[in-house]
């Protein structure tokens, strides 16, 4: 894939989302609509290959939105960038099924490393940024965590970023 036409995503897991896992919450519904709009803009700007880190929460929203975009626009591909083979081992069963459903529909799958280590998530995030011309993000503004680190890395690498703010209030 060419970097100029590649977009990756970073965002929060359910524990950092105001609605948690309650996706029927109006804020989550609005966020998914904003994510769809951001993907359509990215497509119009020439992005065709999308890379997702496959974490619970907003990563899976992103992957599902890319799969929907693929149904309506030509040339869209989705890559799952998995940090390690055991990524889903501690997840609830429903999330594991959702993950597998997405993974089965991806055009590409990259396994960053076989076994979990403290740095495997960061390596996965750097892999995605290093191959992208655009980083889309759902970010709550907190300076700690993987999303903040990934955005900081992207900015240091001079990769264009677009942040979708989280709504805190219902």
C-alpha atoms as an extended CHARMM CRD file, in Angstrom:
* protein
*
       170  EXT
         1         1  UNK       CA              0.0000000000        0.0000000000        0.0000000000  PROA      1               0.0000000000
         2         2  UNK       CA              1.1670000000        3.5050000000       -0.7120000000  PROA      2               0.0000000000
         3         3  UNK       CA              1.5840000000        5.7840000000        2.2770000000  PROA      3               0.0000000000
         4         4  UNK       CA             -0.0290000000        8.7390000000        0.4560000000  PROA      4               0.0000000000
         5         5  UNK       CA             -3.3320000000        6.8630000000        0.2390000000  PROA      5               0.0000000000
         6         6  UNK       CA             -3.2550000000        5.2340000000        3.6930000000  PROA      6               0.0000000000
         7         7  UNK       CA             -5.1220000000        6.3490000000        6.8000000000  PROA      7               0.0000000000
         8         8  UNK       CA             -4.9110000000        4.7750000000       10.2500000000  PROA      8               0.0000000000
         9         9  UNK       CA             -6.9500000000        5.1930000000       13.3970000000  PROA      9               0.0000000000
        10        10  UNK       CA             -6.3100000000        5.5830000000       17.1070000000  PROA      10              0.0000000000
        11        11  UNK       CA             -8.9190000000        6.0060000000       19.8050000000  PROA      11              0.0000000000
        12        12  UNK       CA            -10.2150000000        5.0600000000       23.1970000000  PROA      12              0.0000000000
        13        13  UNK       CA            -11.3550000000        1.7820000000       24.6590000000  PROA      13              0.0000000000
        14        14  UNK       CA            -14.7150000000        1.5750000000       26.4710000000  PROA      14              0.0000000000
        15        15  UNK       CA            -13.2570000000        2.4280000000       29.9100000000  PROA      15              0.0000000000
        16        16  UNK       CA            -12.3930000000        5.9290000000       28.6180000000  PROA      16              0.0000000000
        17        17  UNK       CA            -15.6900000000        6.5030000000       26.8200000000  PROA      17              0.0000000000
        18        18  UNK       CA            -18.3860000000        8.3900000000       28.7780000000  PROA      18              0.0000000000
        19        19  UNK       CA            -20.9470000000        5.7540000000       27.7300000000  PROA      19              0.0000000000
        20        20  UNK       CA            -18.6770000000        2.7630000000       28.3120000000  PROA      20              0.0000000000
        21        21  UNK       CA            -20.0440000000       -0.1430000000       26.2920000000  PROA      21              0.0000000000
        22        22  UNK       CA            -23.5580000000        1.3350000000       25.8870000000  PROA      22              0.0000000000
        23        23  UNK       CA            -23.4590000000        1.9830000000       22.1410000000  PROA      23              0.0000000000
        24        24  UNK       CA            -27.1300000000        2.9740000000       22.0200000000  PROA      24              0.0000000000
        25        25  UNK       CA            -26.1920000000        6.1330000000       24.0000000000  PROA      25              0.0000000000
        26        26  UNK       CA            -26.9190000000        9.2140000000       21.8160000000  PROA      26              0.0000000000
        27        27  UNK       CA            -23.3110000000       10.4260000000       22.2330000000  PROA      27              0.0000000000
        28        28  UNK       CA            -22.0020000000        7.1550000000       20.8120000000  PROA      28              0.0000000000
        29        29  UNK       CA            -24.4550000000        7.3190000000       17.9220000000  PROA      29              0.0000000000
        30        30  UNK       CA            -23.3010000000       10.8930000000       17.1620000000  PROA      30              0.0000000000
        31        31  UNK       CA            -19.6470000000        9.8520000000       17.4270000000  PROA      31              0.0000000000
        32        32  UNK       CA            -20.1840000000        7.0380000000       14.9280000000  PROA      32              0.0000000000
        33        33  UNK       CA            -21.8250000000        9.5390000000       12.5420000000  PROA      33              0.0000000000
        34        34  UNK       CA            -18.8300000000       11.8900000000       12.9350000000  PROA      34              0.0000000000
        35        35  UNK       CA            -16.4820000000        8.9780000000       12.2930000000  PROA      35              0.0000000000
        36        36  UNK       CA            -18.3870000000        8.1170000000        9.1170000000  PROA      36              0.0000000000
        37        37  UNK       CA            -18.1440000000       11.7530000000        7.9720000000  PROA      37              0.0000000000
        38        38  UNK       CA            -14.3930000000       11.8200000000        8.6940000000  PROA      38              0.0000000000
        39        39  UNK       CA            -13.9350000000        8.6110000000        6.6830000000  PROA      39              0.0000000000
        40        40  UNK       CA            -15.8950000000       10.0450000000        3.7580000000  PROA      40              0.0000000000
        41        41  UNK       CA            -13.6950000000       13.1800000000        3.8350000000  PROA      41              0.0000000000
        42        42  UNK       CA            -10.5830000000       10.9990000000        3.9630000000  PROA      42              0.0000000000
        43        43  UNK       CA            -11.8480000000        9.0320000000        0.9800000000  PROA      43              0.0000000000
        44        44  UNK       CA            -12.5410000000       12.2560000000       -0.9380000000  PROA      44              0.0000000000
        45        45  UNK       CA             -8.9650000000       13.3330000000       -0.0930000000  PROA      45              0.0000000000
        46        46  UNK       CA             -7.6500000000       10.1710000000       -1.7550000000  PROA      46              0.0000000000
        47        47  UNK       CA             -7.3560000000        7.7220000000        1.1430000000  PROA      47              0.0000000000
        48        48  UNK       CA             -8.1120000000        4.1670000000        0.0690000000  PROA      48              0.0000000000
        49        49  UNK       CA             -6.2770000000        1.9070000000        2.5140000000  PROA      49              0.0000000000
        50        50  UNK       CA             -7.3160000000        2.0580000000        6.1710000000  PROA      50              0.0000000000
        51        51  UNK       CA             -5.4260000000        0.4800000000        9.0770000000  PROA      51              0.0000000000
        52        52  UNK       CA             -7.0960000000       -0.3930000000       12.3820000000  PROA      52              0.0000000000
        53        53  UNK       CA             -5.3870000000       -1.5540000000       15.5900000000  PROA      53              0.0000000000
        54        54  UNK       CA             -8.4040000000       -3.7310000000       16.4410000000  PROA      54              0.0000000000
        55        55  UNK       CA             -8.7550000000       -2.6720000000       20.1010000000  PROA      55              0.0000000000
        56        56  UNK       CA            -12.1400000000       -2.6920000000       21.8540000000  PROA      56              0.0000000000
        57        57  UNK       CA            -14.1830000000        0.4970000000       21.6220000000  PROA      57              0.0000000000
        58        58  UNK       CA            -13.5410000000        3.1270000000       18.9880000000  PROA      58              0.0000000000
        59        59  UNK       CA            -11.1240000000        0.9510000000       16.9640000000  PROA      59              0.0000000000
        60        60  UNK       CA            -13.9320000000       -1.4840000000       16.2630000000  PROA      60              0.0000000000
        61        61  UNK       CA            -16.3250000000        1.3970000000       15.4540000000  PROA      61              0.0000000000
        62        62  UNK       CA            -13.7290000000        2.6010000000       12.9310000000  PROA      62              0.0000000000
        63        63  UNK       CA            -13.2780000000       -0.8420000000       11.3690000000  PROA      63              0.0000000000
        64        64  UNK       CA            -17.0350000000       -1.2880000000       10.9700000000  PROA      64              0.0000000000
        65        65  UNK       CA            -17.3260000000        2.1710000000        9.4060000000  PROA      65              0.0000000000
        66        66  UNK       CA            -14.5480000000        1.3420000000        6.9220000000  PROA      66              0.0000000000
        67        67  UNK       CA            -16.3160000000       -1.9090000000        6.0100000000  PROA      67              0.0000000000
        68        68  UNK       CA            -19.5120000000        0.0830000000        5.3840000000  PROA      68              0.0000000000
        69        69  UNK       CA            -17.5580000000        2.6020000000        3.2810000000  PROA      69              0.0000000000
        70        70  UNK       CA            -16.1090000000       -0.2920000000        1.2660000000  PROA      70              0.0000000000
        71        71  UNK       CA            -19.6730000000       -1.2860000000        0.3250000000  PROA      71              0.0000000000
        72        72  UNK       CA            -20.3950000000        2.1250000000       -1.2130000000  PROA      72              0.0000000000
        73        73  UNK       CA            -17.0390000000        3.3200000000       -2.5610000000  PROA      73              0.0000000000
        74        74  UNK       CA            -14.5730000000        1.5850000000       -4.8900000000  PROA      74              0.0000000000
        75        75  UNK       CA            -11.0160000000        0.7480000000       -3.9310000000  PROA      75              0.0000000000
        76        76  UNK       CA            -11.3930000000        0.7570000000       -0.1410000000  PROA      76              0.0000000000
        77        77  UNK       CA             -9.2900000000       -1.7760000000        1.7660000000  PROA      77              0.0000000000
        78        78  UNK       CA             -9.0870000000       -2.5070000000        5.4890000000  PROA      78              0.0000000000
        79        79  UNK       CA             -6.0180000000       -3.8170000000        7.2800000000  PROA      79              0.0000000000
        80        80  UNK       CA             -6.1100000000       -5.2230000000       10.7970000000  PROA      80              0.0000000000
        81        81  UNK       CA             -2.8710000000       -4.4130000000       12.6270000000  PROA      81              0.0000000000
        82        82  UNK       CA             -2.8440000000       -6.8650000000       15.5230000000  PROA      82              0.0000000000
        83        83  UNK       CA             -0.3130000000       -6.2100000000       18.3070000000  PROA      83              0.0000000000
        84        84  UNK       CA             -0.0760000000       -9.9010000000       19.3040000000  PROA      84              0.0000000000
        85        85  UNK       CA             -1.9120000000      -13.1990000000       18.9430000000  PROA      85              0.0000000000
        86        86  UNK       CA             -3.4490000000      -12.9740000000       22.4320000000  PROA      86              0.0000000000
        87        87  UNK       CA             -5.0420000000       -9.5300000000       21.9040000000  PROA      87              0.0000000000
        88        88  UNK       CA             -8.5710000000      -10.7360000000       22.6770000000  PROA      88              0.0000000000
        89        89  UNK       CA             -7.8350000000      -13.3540000000       25.3520000000  PROA      89              0.0000000000
        90        90  UNK       CA             -9.3180000000      -11.3400000000       28.2430000000  PROA      90              0.0000000000
        91        91  UNK       CA            -12.1780000000       -9.7670000000       26.2720000000  PROA      91              0.0000000000
        92        92  UNK       CA            -15.8840000000      -10.4740000000       26.8570000000  PROA      92              0.0000000000
        93        93  UNK       CA            -17.2390000000      -13.1360000000       24.4890000000  PROA      93              0.0000000000
        94        94  UNK       CA            -19.3940000000      -10.6780000000       22.5110000000  PROA      94              0.0000000000
        95        95  UNK       CA            -16.3870000000       -8.4800000000       21.7760000000  PROA      95              0.0000000000
        96        96  UNK       CA            -14.3660000000      -11.5040000000       20.6900000000  PROA      96              0.0000000000
        97        97  UNK       CA            -17.0950000000      -12.4330000000       18.2020000000  PROA      97              0.0000000000
        98        98  UNK       CA            -17.2950000000       -8.8550000000       16.8990000000  PROA      98              0.0000000000
        99        99  UNK       CA            -13.5000000000       -8.7620000000       16.5070000000  PROA      99              0.0000000000
       100       100  UNK       CA            -13.4480000000      -12.0590000000       14.6230000000  PROA      100             0.0000000000
       101       101  UNK       CA            -16.2800000000      -10.9420000000       12.3500000000  PROA      101             0.0000000000
       102       102  UNK       CA            -14.3010000000       -7.8130000000       11.4400000000  PROA      102             0.0000000000
       103       103  UNK       CA            -11.0390000000       -9.7300000000       11.0790000000  PROA      103             0.0000000000
       104       104  UNK       CA            -12.7020000000      -12.2000000000        8.7080000000  PROA      104             0.0000000000
       105       105  UNK       CA            -13.7580000000       -9.2960000000        6.4670000000  PROA      105             0.0000000000
       106       106  UNK       CA            -10.4050000000       -7.4640000000        6.4170000000  PROA      106             0.0000000000
       107       107  UNK       CA             -8.4440000000       -7.3500000000        3.1890000000  PROA      107             0.0000000000
       108       108  UNK       CA             -5.1100000000       -7.5920000000        5.0280000000  PROA      108             0.0000000000
       109       109  UNK       CA             -3.9210000000       -8.6860000000        8.4330000000  PROA      109             0.0000000000
       110       110  UNK       CA             -0.6020000000       -7.7490000000       10.0170000000  PROA      110             0.0000000000
       111       111  UNK       CA              0.5710000000       -9.4210000000       13.2090000000  PROA      111             0.0000000000
       112       112  UNK       CA              3.1610000000       -7.1270000000       14.7880000000  PROA      112             0.0000000000
       113       113  UNK       CA              4.5390000000       -9.8440000000       17.0790000000  PROA      113             0.0000000000
       114       114  UNK       CA              3.4630000000      -13.2880000000       18.2520000000  PROA      114             0.0000000000
       115       115  UNK       CA              3.5050000000      -12.8820000000       22.0420000000  PROA      115             0.0000000000
       116       116  UNK       CA              2.3580000000      -10.0700000000       24.2900000000  PROA      116             0.0000000000
       117       117  UNK       CA              5.0340000000       -7.7880000000       25.7450000000  PROA      117             0.0000000000
       118       118  UNK       CA              4.7150000000       -4.4060000000       27.4270000000  PROA      118             0.0000000000
       119       119  UNK       CA              5.6800000000       -2.6270000000       24.2270000000  PROA      119             0.0000000000
       120       120  UNK       CA              3.6080000000       -4.5130000000       21.6750000000  PROA      120             0.0000000000
       121       121  UNK       CA              0.7080000000       -2.0200000000       21.6190000000  PROA      121             0.0000000000
       122       122  UNK       CA              3.1020000000        0.8700000000       21.0650000000  PROA      122             0.0000000000
       123       123  UNK       CA              4.8820000000       -1.0720000000       18.3040000000  PROA      123             0.0000000000
       124       124  UNK       CA              1.5140000000       -1.6980000000       16.6540000000  PROA      124             0.0000000000
       125       125  UNK       CA              0.6650000000        2.0250000000       16.8720000000  PROA      125             0.0000000000
       126       126  UNK       CA              4.0260000000        3.0350000000       15.3870000000  PROA      126             0.0000000000
       127       127  UNK       CA              3.5730000000        0.4860000000       12.6000000000  PROA      127             0.0000000000
       128       128  UNK       CA              0.2550000000        2.1150000000       11.6810000000  PROA      128             0.0000000000
       129       129  UNK       CA              1.5280000000        5.7120000000       11.8220000000  PROA      129             0.0000000000
       130       130  UNK       CA              4.7060000000        4.8900000000        9.8790000000  PROA      130             0.0000000000
       131       131  UNK       CA              2.5890000000        3.6590000000        6.9610000000  PROA      131             0.0000000000
       132       132  UNK       CA             -0.0260000000        6.4410000000        6.9610000000  PROA      132             0.0000000000
       133       133  UNK       CA             -0.4910000000        9.9080000000        5.5210000000  PROA      133             0.0000000000
       134       134  UNK       CA             -3.4240000000       10.5990000000        7.8590000000  PROA      134             0.0000000000
       135       135  UNK       CA             -4.2370000000        9.5810000000       11.4300000000  PROA      135             0.0000000000
       136       136  UNK       CA             -7.8890000000        9.8020000000       12.4480000000  PROA      136             0.0000000000
       137       137  UNK       CA             -8.4680000000        9.7920000000       16.1880000000  PROA      137             0.0000000000
       138       138  UNK       CA            -11.1680000000        9.8300000000       18.8200000000  PROA      138             0.0000000000
       139       139  UNK       CA             -9.4530000000       11.5990000000       21.6970000000  PROA      139             0.0000000000
       140       140  UNK       CA            -10.6320000000       12.9530000000       25.0510000000  PROA      140             0.0000000000
       141       141  UNK       CA             -7.6930000000       15.3210000000       25.5310000000  PROA      141             0.0000000000
       142       142  UNK       CA             -6.0720000000       13.4250000000       28.4120000000  PROA      142             0.0000000000
       143       143  UNK       CA             -2.2590000000       13.4850000000       28.1410000000  PROA      143             0.0000000000
       144       144  UNK       CA             -1.7670000000        9.8600000000       29.2550000000  PROA      144             0.0000000000
       145       145  UNK       CA             -2.5620000000        6.6540000000       27.4320000000  PROA      145             0.0000000000
       146       146  UNK       CA             -2.0080000000        4.9630000000       24.1030000000  PROA      146             0.0000000000
       147       147  UNK       CA             -4.1250000000        7.3870000000       22.0800000000  PROA      147             0.0000000000
       148       148  UNK       CA             -2.1680000000       10.4020000000       23.3590000000  PROA      148             0.0000000000
       149       149  UNK       CA              1.1400000000        8.6110000000       22.7380000000  PROA      149             0.0000000000
       150       150  UNK       CA              0.1030000000        7.6520000000       19.2080000000  PROA      150             0.0000000000
       151       151  UNK       CA             -0.9830000000       11.2030000000       18.3750000000  PROA      151             0.0000000000
       152       152  UNK       CA              2.2550000000       12.5990000000       19.7760000000  PROA      152             0.0000000000
       153       153  UNK       CA              4.2540000000       10.1000000000       17.7220000000  PROA      153             0.0000000000
       154       154  UNK       CA              2.2900000000       11.0330000000       14.5850000000  PROA      154             0.0000000000
       155       155  UNK       CA              2.9340000000       14.7320000000       15.1670000000  PROA      155             0.0000000000
       156       156  UNK       CA              6.6610000000       14.0940000000       15.6770000000  PROA      156             0.0000000000
       157       157  UNK       CA              6.6720000000       12.1540000000       12.3960000000  PROA      157             0.0000000000
       158       158  UNK       CA              4.8050000000       15.0800000000       10.7460000000  PROA      158             0.0000000000
       159       159  UNK       CA              1.8410000000       12.8830000000        9.8260000000  PROA      159             0.0000000000
       160       160  UNK       CA             -1.4030000000       14.8040000000        9.4230000000  PROA      160             0.0000000000
       161       161  UNK       CA             -3.8910000000       14.1620000000       12.2450000000  PROA      161             0.0000000000
       162       162  UNK       CA             -7.6130000000       14.7540000000       12.5690000000  PROA      162             0.0000000000
       163       163  UNK       CA             -9.1190000000       14.5610000000       16.0420000000  PROA      163             0.0000000000
       164       164  UNK       CA            -12.7740000000       13.8350000000       16.7010000000  PROA      164             0.0000000000
       165       165  UNK       CA            -13.6230000000       15.1740000000       20.1670000000  PROA      165             0.0000000000
       166       166  UNK       CA            -15.6320000000       13.1050000000       22.6120000000  PROA      166             0.0000000000
       167       167  UNK       CA            -18.8720000000       14.5370000000       23.9930000000  PROA      167             0.0000000000
       168       168  UNK       CA            -18.8300000000       14.1990000000       27.7760000000  PROA      168             0.0000000000
       169       169  UNK       CA            -22.3640000000       15.4320000000       28.4810000000  PROA      169             0.0000000000
       170       170  UNK       CA            -25.4060000000       13.4130000000       27.3380000000  PROA      170             0.0000000000
